[in-house]
PDB file of N, CA, C and O in Angstrom:
ATOM      1  N   MET A   9       0.860  -1.172   0.000  1.00 73.00           N
ATOM      2  CA  MET A   9       0.000   0.000   0.000  1.00 73.00           C
ATOM      3  C   MET A   9       0.904   1.232   0.000  1.00 73.00           C
ATOM      4  O   MET A   9       1.906   1.273   0.700  1.00 73.00           O
ATOM      5  N   GLU A  10       0.551   2.222  -0.784  1.00 84.00           N
ATOM      6  CA  GLU A  10       1.388   3.412  -0.866  1.00 84.00           C
ATOM      7  C   GLU A  10       1.289   4.232   0.424  1.00 84.00           C
ATOM      8  O   GLU A  10       0.280   4.217   1.118  1.00 84.00           O
ATOM      9  N   LYS A  11       2.357   4.916   0.723  1.00 84.00           N
ATOM     10  CA  LYS A  11       2.492   5.638   1.992  1.00 84.00           C
ATOM     11  C   LYS A  11       1.406   6.698   2.181  1.00 84.00           C
ATOM     12  O   LYS A  11       0.885   6.858   3.281  1.00 84.00           O
ATOM     13  N   ASN A  12       1.045   7.400   1.126  1.00 85.00           N
ATOM     14  CA  ASN A  12       0.029   8.437   1.232  1.00 85.00           C
ATOM     15  C   ASN A  12      -1.304   7.842   1.699  1.00 85.00           C
ATOM     16  O   ASN A  12      -1.994   8.422   2.539  1.00 85.00           O
ATOM     17  N   ARG A  13      -1.659   6.690   1.174  1.00 90.00           N
ATOM     18  CA  ARG A  13      -2.899   6.024   1.593  1.00 90.00           C
ATOM     19  C   ARG A  13      -2.810   5.585   3.051  1.00 90.00           C
ATOM     20  O   ARG A  13      -3.789   5.628   3.787  1.00 90.00           O
ATOM     21  N   LEU A  14      -1.626   5.168   3.474  1.00 90.00           N
ATOM     22  CA  LEU A  14      -1.438   4.763   4.868  1.00 90.00           C
ATOM     23  C   LEU A  14      -1.623   5.946   5.806  1.00 90.00           C
ATOM     24  O   LEU A  14      -2.179   5.797   6.896  1.00 90.00           O
ATOM     25  N   TYR A  15      -1.138   7.118   5.409  1.00 87.00           N
ATOM     26  CA  TYR A  15      -1.330   8.305   6.247  1.00 87.00           C
ATOM     27  C   TYR A  15      -2.810   8.583   6.462  1.00 87.00           C
ATOM     28  O   TYR A  15      -3.238   8.859   7.578  1.00 87.00           O
ATOM     29  N   TRP A  16      -3.591   8.499   5.394  1.00 89.00           N
ATOM     30  CA  TRP A  16      -5.022   8.762   5.526  1.00 89.00           C
ATOM     31  C   TRP A  16      -5.703   7.671   6.336  1.00 89.00           C
ATOM     32  O   TRP A  16      -6.577   7.958   7.157  1.00 89.00           O
ATOM     33  N   ALA A  17      -5.307   6.420   6.134  1.00 91.00           N
ATOM     34  CA  ALA A  17      -5.912   5.314   6.887  1.00 91.00           C
ATOM     35  C   ALA A  17      -5.520   5.362   8.362  1.00 91.00           C
ATOM     36  O   ALA A  17      -6.258   4.887   9.220  1.00 91.00           O
ATOM     37  N   SER A  18      -4.363   5.952   8.648  1.00 90.00           N
ATOM     38  CA  SER A  18      -3.895   6.053  10.035  1.00 90.00           C
ATOM     39  C   SER A  18      -4.550   7.201  10.790  1.00 90.00           C
ATOM     40  O   SER A  18      -4.478   7.257  12.010  1.00 90.00           O
ATOM     41  N   ARG A  19      -5.163   8.109  10.079  1.00 89.00           N
ATOM     42  CA  ARG A  19      -5.898   9.205  10.732  1.00 89.00           C
ATOM     43  C   ARG A  19      -7.241   8.660  11.165  1.00 89.00           C
ATOM     44  O   ARG A  19      -8.048   8.279  10.337  1.00 89.00           O
ATOM     45  N   ARG A  20      -7.442   8.594  12.454  1.00 86.00           N
ATOM     46  CA  ARG A  20      -8.631   7.957  12.989  1.00 86.00           C
ATOM     47  C   ARG A  20      -9.561   9.007  13.583  1.00 86.00           C
ATOM     48  O   ARG A  20      -9.261  10.192  13.598  1.00 86.00           O
ATOM     49  N   GLY A  21     -10.673   8.533  14.111  1.00 83.00           N
ATOM     50  CA  GLY A  21     -11.633   9.429  14.738  1.00 83.00           C
ATOM     51  C   GLY A  21     -11.279   9.774  16.169  1.00 83.00           C
ATOM     52  O   GLY A  21     -12.002  10.519  16.821  1.00 83.00           O
ATOM     53  N   MET A  22     -10.178   9.235  16.655  1.00 89.00           N
ATOM     54  CA  MET A  22      -9.766   9.476  18.043  1.00 89.00           C
ATOM     55  C   MET A  22      -8.347  10.045  18.051  1.00 89.00           C
ATOM     56  O   MET A  22      -7.430   9.441  17.494  1.00 89.00           O
ATOM     57  N   LEU A  23      -8.178  11.161  18.699  1.00 91.00           N
ATOM     58  CA  LEU A  23      -6.864  11.789  18.785  1.00 91.00           C
ATOM     59  C   LEU A  23      -5.835  10.845  19.387  1.00 91.00           C
ATOM     60  O   LEU A  23      -4.687  10.800  18.943  1.00 91.00           O
ATOM     61  N   GLU A  24      -6.239  10.071  20.379  1.00 91.00           N
ATOM     62  CA  GLU A  24      -5.307   9.151  21.043  1.00 91.00           C
ATOM     63  C   GLU A  24      -4.697   8.169  20.045  1.00 91.00           C
ATOM     64  O   GLU A  24      -3.508   7.855  20.118  1.00 91.00           O
ATOM     65  N   LEU A  25      -5.507   7.691  19.113  1.00 93.00           N
ATOM     66  CA  LEU A  25      -4.997   6.756  18.102  1.00 93.00           C
ATOM     67  C   LEU A  25      -4.096   7.467  17.100  1.00 93.00           C
ATOM     68  O   LEU A  25      -3.075   6.917  16.678  1.00 93.00           O
ATOM     69  N   ASP A  26      -4.461   8.685  16.734  1.00 92.00           N
ATOM     70  CA  ASP A  26      -3.600   9.466  15.846  1.00 92.00           C
ATOM     71  C   ASP A  26      -2.220   9.658  16.461  1.00 92.00           C
ATOM     72  O   ASP A  26      -1.208   9.600  15.766  1.00 92.00           O
ATOM     73  N   LEU A  27      -2.182   9.856  17.772  1.00 91.00           N
ATOM     74  CA  LEU A  27      -0.913  10.092  18.471  1.00 91.00           C
ATOM     75  C   LEU A  27      -0.065   8.825  18.594  1.00 91.00           C
ATOM     76  O   LEU A  27       1.127   8.912  18.895  1.00 91.00           O
ATOM     77  N   VAL A  28      -0.664   7.678  18.354  1.00 93.00           N
ATOM     78  CA  VAL A  28       0.077   6.416  18.341  1.00 93.00           C
ATOM     79  C   VAL A  28       0.460   6.050  16.907  1.00 93.00           C
ATOM     80  O   VAL A  28       1.627   5.762  16.617  1.00 93.00           O
ATOM     81  N   LEU A  29      -0.511   6.047  16.024  1.00 95.00           N
ATOM     82  CA  LEU A  29      -0.304   5.532  14.672  1.00 95.00           C
ATOM     83  C   LEU A  29       0.543   6.440  13.789  1.00 95.00           C
ATOM     84  O   LEU A  29       1.421   5.965  13.060  1.00 95.00           O
ATOM     85  N   GLN A  30       0.300   7.735  13.836  1.00 92.00           N
ATOM     86  CA  GLN A  30       1.041   8.652  12.967  1.00 92.00           C
ATOM     87  C   GLN A  30       2.550   8.658  13.256  1.00 92.00           C
ATOM     88  O   GLN A  30       3.340   8.524  12.327  1.00 92.00           O
ATOM     89  N   PRO A  31       2.974   8.796  14.514  1.00 93.00           N
ATOM     90  CA  PRO A  31       4.416   8.758  14.771  1.00 93.00           C
ATOM     91  C   PRO A  31       5.048   7.415  14.408  1.00 93.00           C
ATOM     92  O   PRO A  31       6.169   7.368  13.913  1.00 93.00           O
ATOM     93  N   PHE A  32       4.308   6.318  14.639  1.00 95.00           N
ATOM     94  CA  PHE A  32       4.841   5.018  14.253  1.00 95.00           C
ATOM     95  C   PHE A  32       5.039   4.962  12.742  1.00 95.00           C
ATOM     96  O   PHE A  32       6.084   4.501  12.264  1.00 95.00           O
ATOM     97  N   LEU A  33       4.069   5.423  12.009  1.00 94.00           N
ATOM     98  CA  LEU A  33       4.162   5.433  10.547  1.00 94.00           C
ATOM     99  C   LEU A  33       5.328   6.309  10.089  1.00 94.00           C
ATOM    100  O   LEU A  33       6.106   5.909   9.221  1.00 94.00           O
ATOM    101  N   ASP A  34       5.484   7.458  10.700  1.00 93.00           N
ATOM    102  CA  ASP A  34       6.567   8.374  10.321  1.00 93.00           C
ATOM    103  C   ASP A  34       7.951   7.836  10.667  1.00 93.00           C
ATOM    104  O   ASP A  34       8.894   8.011   9.894  1.00 93.00           O
ATOM    105  N   ASN A  35       8.073   7.200  11.825  1.00 93.00           N
ATOM    106  CA  ASN A  35       9.396   6.873  12.356  1.00 93.00           C
ATOM    107  C   ASN A  35       9.834   5.419  12.250  1.00 93.00           C
ATOM    108  O   ASN A  35      11.040   5.151  12.348  1.00 93.00           O
ATOM    109  N   HIS A  36       8.905   4.487  12.078  1.00 94.00           N
ATOM    110  CA  HIS A  36       9.297   3.072  12.143  1.00 94.00           C
ATOM    111  C   HIS A  36       8.763   2.206  11.015  1.00 94.00           C
ATOM    112  O   HIS A  36       9.334   1.156  10.735  1.00 94.00           O
ATOM    113  N   TYR A  37       7.681   2.614  10.397  1.00 96.00           N
ATOM    114  CA  TYR A  37       7.044   1.775   9.379  1.00 96.00           C
ATOM    115  C   TYR A  37       8.002   1.370   8.264  1.00 96.00           C
ATOM    116  O   TYR A  37       8.050   0.206   7.870  1.00 96.00           O
ATOM    117  N   ASP A  38       8.773   2.303   7.756  1.00 95.00           N
ATOM    118  CA  ASP A  38       9.659   2.018   6.617  1.00 95.00           C
ATOM    119  C   ASP A  38      10.696   0.948   6.928  1.00 95.00           C
ATOM    120  O   ASP A  38      11.173   0.272   6.019  1.00 95.00           O
ATOM    121  N   ASP A  39      11.040   0.772   8.193  1.00 96.00           N
ATOM    122  CA  ASP A  39      12.046  -0.214   8.585  1.00 96.00           C
ATOM    123  C   ASP A  39      11.474  -1.621   8.795  1.00 96.00           C
ATOM    124  O   ASP A  39      12.235  -2.558   9.021  1.00 96.00           O
ATOM    125  N   LEU A  40      10.156  -1.758   8.725  1.00 97.00           N
ATOM    126  CA  LEU A  40       9.529  -3.065   8.944  1.00 97.00           C
ATOM    127  C   LEU A  40       9.745  -3.981   7.750  1.00 97.00           C
ATOM    128  O   LEU A  40       9.760  -3.529   6.607  1.00 97.00           O
ATOM    129  N   PRO A  41       9.868  -5.293   8.014  1.00 98.00           N
ATOM    130  CA  PRO A  41       9.858  -6.231   6.894  1.00 98.00           C
ATOM    131  C   PRO A  41       8.468  -6.223   6.242  1.00 98.00           C
ATOM    132  O   PRO A  41       7.476  -5.833   6.874  1.00 98.00           O
ATOM    133  N   GLN A  42       8.395  -6.634   5.006  1.00 97.00           N
ATOM    134  CA  GLN A  42       7.141  -6.604   4.259  1.00 97.00           C
ATOM    135  C   GLN A  42       6.007  -7.314   4.994  1.00 97.00           C
ATOM    136  O   GLN A  42       4.877  -6.832   5.021  1.00 97.00           O
ATOM    137  N   SER A  43       6.290  -8.431   5.619  1.00 97.00           N
ATOM    138  CA  SER A  43       5.243  -9.183   6.325  1.00 97.00           C
ATOM    139  C   SER A  43       4.636  -8.358   7.464  1.00 97.00           C
ATOM    140  O   SER A  43       3.421  -8.399   7.691  1.00 97.00           O
ATOM    141  N   ASP A  44       5.455  -7.586   8.168  1.00 97.00           N
ATOM    142  CA  ASP A  44       4.947  -6.744   9.253  1.00 97.00           C
ATOM    143  C   ASP A  44       4.216  -5.518   8.700  1.00 97.00           C
ATOM    144  O   ASP A  44       3.259  -5.041   9.313  1.00 97.00           O
ATOM    145  N   LYS A  45       4.648  -5.014   7.558  1.00 97.00           N
ATOM    146  CA  LYS A  45       3.906  -3.919   6.913  1.00 97.00           C
ATOM    147  C   LYS A  45       2.490  -4.391   6.585  1.00 97.00           C
ATOM    148  O   LYS A  45       1.520  -3.658   6.776  1.00 97.00           O
ATOM    149  N   GLU A  46       2.381  -5.622   6.111  1.00 97.00           N
ATOM    150  CA  GLU A  46       1.068  -6.167   5.787  1.00 97.00           C
ATOM    151  C   GLU A  46       0.215  -6.341   7.037  1.00 97.00           C
ATOM    152  O   GLU A  46      -1.002  -6.138   6.994  1.00 97.00           O
ATOM    153  N   LEU A  47       0.834  -6.668   8.164  1.00 97.00           N
ATOM    154  CA  LEU A  47       0.094  -6.730   9.428  1.00 97.00           C
ATOM    155  C   LEU A  47      -0.396  -5.340   9.821  1.00 97.00           C
ATOM    156  O   LEU A  47      -1.506  -5.195  10.352  1.00 97.00           O
ATOM    157  N   PHE A  48       0.411  -4.330   9.580  1.00 97.00           N
ATOM    158  CA  PHE A  48      -0.012  -2.952   9.865  1.00 97.00           C
ATOM    159  C   PHE A  48      -1.229  -2.590   9.025  1.00 97.00           C
ATOM    160  O   PHE A  48      -2.176  -1.986   9.520  1.00 97.00           O
ATOM    161  N   TRP A  49      -1.212  -2.991   7.753  1.00 96.00           N
ATOM    162  CA  TRP A  49      -2.367  -2.734   6.886  1.00 96.00           C
ATOM    163  C   TRP A  49      -3.610  -3.396   7.464  1.00 96.00           C
ATOM    164  O   TRP A  49      -4.689  -2.805   7.483  1.00 96.00           O
ATOM    165  N   ALA A  50      -3.459  -4.649   7.920  1.00 97.00           N
ATOM    166  CA  ALA A  50      -4.593  -5.371   8.501  1.00 97.00           C
ATOM    167  C   ALA A  50      -5.071  -4.682   9.775  1.00 97.00           C
ATOM    168  O   ALA A  50      -6.279  -4.585  10.027  1.00 97.00           O
ATOM    169  N   LEU A  51      -4.138  -4.186  10.575  1.00 97.00           N
ATOM    170  CA  LEU A  51      -4.495  -3.469  11.800  1.00 97.00           C
ATOM    171  C   LEU A  51      -5.387  -2.275  11.483  1.00 97.00           C
ATOM    172  O   LEU A  51      -6.349  -1.998  12.196  1.00 97.00           O
ATOM    173  N   LEU A  52      -5.088  -1.574  10.408  1.00 96.00           N
ATOM    174  CA  LEU A  52      -5.854  -0.378  10.050  1.00 96.00           C
ATOM    175  C   LEU A  52      -7.298  -0.698   9.665  1.00 96.00           C
ATOM    176  O   LEU A  52      -8.127   0.204   9.616  1.00 96.00           O
ATOM    177  N   GLU A  53      -7.596  -1.959   9.450  1.00 95.00           N
ATOM    178  CA  GLU A  53      -8.966  -2.381   9.168  1.00 95.00           C
ATOM    179  C   GLU A  53      -9.771  -2.567  10.457  1.00 95.00           C
ATOM    180  O   GLU A  53     -10.981  -2.747  10.421  1.00 95.00           O
ATOM    181  N   SER A  54      -9.110  -2.500  11.596  1.00 96.00           N
ATOM    182  CA  SER A  54      -9.754  -2.705  12.896  1.00 96.00           C
ATOM    183  C   SER A  54     -10.575  -1.491  13.295  1.00 96.00           C
ATOM    184  O   SER A  54     -10.340  -0.372  12.830  1.00 96.00           O
ATOM    185  N   GLU A  55     -11.509  -1.732  14.176  1.00 95.00           N
ATOM    186  CA  GLU A  55     -12.343  -0.655  14.721  1.00 95.00           C
ATOM    187  C   GLU A  55     -11.528   0.223  15.667  1.00 95.00           C
ATOM    188  O   GLU A  55     -10.639  -0.266  16.371  1.00 95.00           O
ATOM    189  N   ASP A  56     -11.852   1.506  15.697  1.00 94.00           N
ATOM    190  CA  ASP A  56     -11.139   2.442  16.577  1.00 94.00           C
ATOM    191  C   ASP A  56     -11.210   2.014  18.044  1.00 94.00           C
ATOM    192  O   ASP A  56     -10.211   2.095  18.763  1.00 94.00           O
ATOM    193  N   GLN A  57     -12.379   1.584  18.492  1.00 94.00           N
ATOM    194  CA  GLN A  57     -12.530   1.192  19.903  1.00 94.00           C
ATOM    195  C   GLN A  57     -11.632   0.011  20.245  1.00 94.00           C
ATOM    196  O   GLN A  57     -11.087  -0.062  21.349  1.00 94.00           O
ATOM    197  N   ASP A  58     -11.486  -0.930  19.305  1.00 96.00           N
ATOM    198  CA  ASP A  58     -10.592  -2.066  19.536  1.00 96.00           C
ATOM    199  C   ASP A  58      -9.150  -1.590  19.641  1.00 96.00           C
ATOM    200  O   ASP A  58      -8.424  -1.960  20.574  1.00 96.00           O
ATOM    201  N   MET A  59      -8.734  -0.752  18.702  1.00 96.00           N
ATOM    202  CA  MET A  59      -7.359  -0.246  18.745  1.00 96.00           C
ATOM    203  C   MET A  59      -7.112   0.572  20.005  1.00 96.00           C
ATOM    204  O   MET A  59      -6.040   0.485  20.600  1.00 96.00           O
ATOM    205  N   PHE A  60      -8.094   1.356  20.407  1.00 94.00           N
ATOM    206  CA  PHE A  60      -7.960   2.125  21.641  1.00 94.00           C
ATOM    207  C   PHE A  60      -7.682   1.178  22.806  1.00 94.00           C
ATOM    208  O   PHE A  60      -6.779   1.417  23.606  1.00 94.00           O
ATOM    209  N   SER A  61      -8.430   0.089  22.884  1.00 95.00           N
ATOM    210  CA  SER A  61      -8.221  -0.892  23.960  1.00 95.00           C
ATOM    211  C   SER A  61      -6.832  -1.507  23.883  1.00 95.00           C
ATOM    212  O   SER A  61      -6.174  -1.700  24.902  1.00 95.00           O
ATOM    213  N   TRP A  62      -6.385  -1.828  22.698  1.00 95.00           N
ATOM    214  CA  TRP A  62      -5.082  -2.473  22.543  1.00 95.00           C
ATOM    215  C   TRP A  62      -3.934  -1.543  22.907  1.00 95.00           C
ATOM    216  O   TRP A  62      -2.953  -1.981  23.509  1.00 95.00           O
ATOM    217  N   PHE A  63      -4.043  -0.272  22.554  1.00 91.00           N
ATOM    218  CA  PHE A  63      -2.936   0.659  22.791  1.00 91.00           C
ATOM    219  C   PHE A  63      -3.050   1.422  24.100  1.00 91.00           C
ATOM    220  O   PHE A  63      -2.056   1.585  24.802  1.00 91.00           O
ATOM    221  N   ILE A  64      -4.222   1.872  24.437  1.00 85.00           N
ATOM    222  CA  ILE A  64      -4.374   2.732  25.606  1.00 85.00           C
ATOM    223  C   ILE A  64      -4.693   1.915  26.860  1.00 85.00           C
ATOM    224  O   ILE A  64      -4.089   2.117  27.907  1.00 85.00           O
ATOM    225  N   ASP A  65      -5.647   0.991  26.731  1.00 79.00           N
ATOM    226  CA  ASP A  65      -6.003   0.138  27.869  1.00 79.00           C
ATOM    227  C   ASP A  65      -5.073  -1.062  28.001  1.00 79.00           C
ATOM    228  O   ASP A  65      -5.119  -1.786  28.982  1.00 79.00           O
ATOM    229  N   LYS A  66      -4.257  -1.282  26.967  1.00 83.00           N
ATOM    230  CA  LYS A  66      -3.251  -2.349  26.943  1.00 83.00           C
ATOM    231  C   LYS A  66      -3.869  -3.743  27.044  1.00 83.00           C
ATOM    232  O   LYS A  66      -3.351  -4.621  27.706  1.00 83.00           O
ATOM    233  N   VAL A  67      -4.993  -3.916  26.370  1.00 91.00           N
ATOM    234  CA  VAL A  67      -5.625  -5.217  26.230  1.00 91.00           C
ATOM    235  C   VAL A  67      -5.030  -5.856  24.985  1.00 91.00           C
ATOM    236  O   VAL A  67      -4.839  -5.185  23.976  1.00 91.00           O
ATOM    237  N   ASP A  68      -4.743  -7.147  25.034  1.00 96.00           N
ATOM    238  CA  ASP A  68      -4.180  -7.818  23.869  1.00 96.00           C
ATOM    239  C   ASP A  68      -5.276  -8.301  22.929  1.00 96.00           C
ATOM    240  O   ASP A  68      -6.277  -8.873  23.380  1.00 96.00           O
ATOM    241  N   PRO A  69      -5.097  -8.088  21.619  1.00 97.00           N
ATOM    242  CA  PRO A  69      -6.067  -8.616  20.658  1.00 97.00           C
ATOM    243  C   PRO A  69      -6.012 -10.143  20.623  1.00 97.00           C
ATOM    244  O   PRO A  69      -4.958 -10.733  20.882  1.00 97.00           O
ATOM    245  N   ALA A  70      -7.124 -10.762  20.289  1.00 96.00           N
ATOM    246  CA  ALA A  70      -7.191 -12.231  20.229  1.00 96.00           C
ATOM    247  C   ALA A  70      -6.436 -12.785  19.026  1.00 96.00           C
ATOM    248  O   ALA A  70      -5.841 -13.859  19.102  1.00 96.00           O
ATOM    249  N   ASP A  71      -6.440 -12.050  17.928  1.00 97.00           N
ATOM    250  CA  ASP A  71      -5.775 -12.504  16.702  1.00 97.00           C
ATOM    251  C   ASP A  71      -4.257 -12.408  16.893  1.00 97.00           C
ATOM    252  O   ASP A  71      -3.724 -11.314  17.118  1.00 97.00           O
ATOM    253  N   PRO A  72      -3.538 -13.534  16.782  1.00 97.00           N
ATOM    254  CA  PRO A  72      -2.089 -13.495  17.012  1.00 97.00           C
ATOM    255  C   PRO A  72      -1.333 -12.623  16.013  1.00 97.00           C
ATOM    256  O   PRO A  72      -0.289 -12.058  16.350  1.00 97.00           O
ATOM    257  N   ASN A  73      -1.838 -12.486  14.805  1.00 97.00           N
ATOM    258  CA  ASN A  73      -1.173 -11.623  13.821  1.00 97.00           C
ATOM    259  C   ASN A  73      -1.321 -10.156  14.189  1.00 97.00           C
ATOM    260  O   ASN A  73      -0.358  -9.389  14.102  1.00 97.00           O
ATOM    261  N   ILE A  74      -2.509  -9.782  14.607  1.00 97.00           N
ATOM    262  CA  ILE A  74      -2.725  -8.401  15.039  1.00 97.00           C
ATOM    263  C   ILE A  74      -1.944  -8.142  16.322  1.00 97.00           C
ATOM    264  O   ILE A  74      -1.349  -7.075  16.496  1.00 97.00           O
ATOM    265  N   LEU A  75      -1.901  -9.129  17.203  1.00 97.00           N
ATOM    266  CA  LEU A  75      -1.116  -8.984  18.439  1.00 97.00           C
ATOM    267  C   LEU A  75       0.345  -8.696  18.116  1.00 97.00           C
ATOM    268  O   LEU A  75       0.972  -7.862  18.767  1.00 97.00           O
ATOM    269  N   LYS A  76       0.879  -9.349  17.090  1.00 97.00           N
ATOM    270  CA  LYS A  76       2.284  -9.129  16.735  1.00 97.00           C
ATOM    271  C   LYS A  76       2.536  -7.672  16.373  1.00 97.00           C
ATOM    272  O   LYS A  76       3.471  -7.053  16.889  1.00 97.00           O
ATOM    273  N   ILE A  77       1.702  -7.094  15.511  1.00 97.00           N
ATOM    274  CA  ILE A  77       1.936  -5.701  15.110  1.00 97.00           C
ATOM    275  C   ILE A  77       1.621  -4.737  16.260  1.00 97.00           C
ATOM    276  O   ILE A  77       2.288  -3.726  16.426  1.00 97.00           O
ATOM    277  N   VAL A  78       0.649  -5.072  17.090  1.00 96.00           N
ATOM    278  CA  VAL A  78       0.358  -4.240  18.268  1.00 96.00           C
ATOM    279  C   VAL A  78       1.585  -4.207  19.185  1.00 96.00           C
ATOM    280  O   VAL A  78       1.978  -3.140  19.668  1.00 96.00           O
ATOM    281  N   LYS A  79       2.210  -5.342  19.395  1.00 94.00           N
ATOM    282  CA  LYS A  79       3.414  -5.382  20.246  1.00 94.00           C
ATOM    283  C   LYS A  79       4.557  -4.581  19.630  1.00 94.00           C
ATOM    284  O   LYS A  79       5.304  -3.910  20.343  1.00 94.00           O
ATOM    285  N   ILE A  80       4.691  -4.653  18.311  1.00 95.00           N
ATOM    286  CA  ILE A  80       5.736  -3.872  17.633  1.00 95.00           C
ATOM    287  C   ILE A  80       5.478  -2.377  17.826  1.00 95.00           C
ATOM    288  O   ILE A  80       6.388  -1.619  18.160  1.00 95.00           O
ATOM    289  N   ILE A  81       4.235  -1.966  17.645  1.00 95.00           N
ATOM    290  CA  ILE A  81       3.902  -0.543  17.819  1.00 95.00           C
ATOM    291  C   ILE A  81       4.097  -0.125  19.264  1.00 95.00           C
ATOM    292  O   ILE A  81       4.678   0.932  19.537  1.00 95.00           O
ATOM    293  N   ARG A  82       3.636  -0.942  20.192  1.00 93.00           N
ATOM    294  CA  ARG A  82       3.842  -0.615  21.613  1.00 93.00           C
ATOM    295  C   ARG A  82       5.326  -0.438  21.919  1.00 93.00           C
ATOM    296  O   ARG A  82       5.716   0.475  22.648  1.00 93.00           O
ATOM    297  N   ALA A  83       6.157  -1.312  21.386  1.00 91.00           N
ATOM    298  CA  ALA A  83       7.593  -1.265  21.669  1.00 91.00           C
ATOM    299  C   ALA A  83       8.250   0.002  21.123  1.00 91.00           C
ATOM    300  O   ALA A  83       9.248   0.467  21.670  1.00 91.00           O
ATOM    301  N   HIS A  84       7.683   0.563  20.062  1.00 88.00           N
ATOM    302  CA  HIS A  84       8.278   1.740  19.433  1.00 88.00           C
ATOM    303  C   HIS A  84       7.607   3.043  19.836  1.00 88.00           C
ATOM    304  O   HIS A  84       7.978   4.103  19.354  1.00 88.00           O
ATOM    305  N   THR A  85       6.618   2.961  20.708  1.00 80.00           N
ATOM    306  CA  THR A  85       5.921   4.188  21.107  1.00 80.00           C
ATOM    307  C   THR A  85       5.863   4.350  22.625  1.00 80.00           C
ATOM    308  O   THR A  85       5.188   5.243  23.107  1.00 80.00           O
ATOM    309  N   GLY A  86       6.538   3.484  23.358  1.00 66.00           N
ATOM    310  CA  GLY A  86       6.526   3.585  24.809  1.00 66.00           C
ATOM    311  C   GLY A  86       5.216   3.144  25.421  1.00 66.00           C
ATOM    312  O   GLY A  86       4.882   3.553  26.538  1.00 66.00           O
ATOM    313  N   LEU A  87       4.469   2.293  24.723  1.00 62.00           N
ATOM    314  CA  LEU A  87       3.168   1.844  25.228  1.00 62.00           C
ATOM    315  C   LEU A  87       3.213   0.387  25.681  1.00 62.00           C
ATOM    316  O   LEU A  87       2.282  -0.364  25.447  1.00 62.00           O
ATOM    317  N   GLN A  88       4.274   0.009  26.318  1.00 59.00           N
ATOM    318  CA  GLN A  88       4.372  -1.369  26.821  1.00 59.00           C
ATOM    319  C   GLN A  88       3.403  -1.584  27.969  1.00 59.00           C
ATOM    320  O   GLN A  88       3.222  -0.674  28.795  1.00 59.00           O
ATOM    321  N   PRO A  89       2.785  -2.774  28.050  1.00 53.00           N
ATOM    322  CA  PRO A  89       1.933  -3.057  29.214  1.00 53.00           C
ATOM    323  C   PRO A  89       2.724  -2.842  30.502  1.00 53.00           C
ATOM    324  O   PRO A  89       3.907  -3.167  30.578  1.00 53.00           O
ATOM    325  N   GLY A  90       2.068  -2.272  31.471  1.00 54.00           N
ATOM    326  CA  GLY A  90       2.717  -2.013  32.755  1.00 54.00           C
ATOM    327  C   GLY A  90       3.352  -0.636  32.840  1.00 54.00           C
ATOM    328  O   GLY A  90       3.835  -0.230  33.889  1.00 54.00           O
ATOM    329  N   ASP A  91       3.391   0.090  31.712  1.00 49.00           N
ATOM    330  CA  ASP A  91       3.963   1.453  31.726  1.00 49.00           C
ATOM    331  C   ASP A  91       3.053   2.394  32.466  1.00 49.00           C
ATOM    332  O   ASP A  91       1.881   2.285  32.495  1.00 49.00           O
TER     333      ASP A  91
END
């Protein structure tokens, strides 16, 4: 997926998600292997409330593939569980 489309898809209806997704896209996305980029694309198909829970409430998603990209984003944004 082209970067411009990712920027628009990363802009969500919640400021909290924008503050997680946009910096990750700007600072770390390009360094991901293709398989993890594809997980990021899949993550963007998720509902805002689910992503809010995964990043802000630190609830783990049930899908192991989504969990992988959530953990990568948490690791690069200071959103580790227990923080």
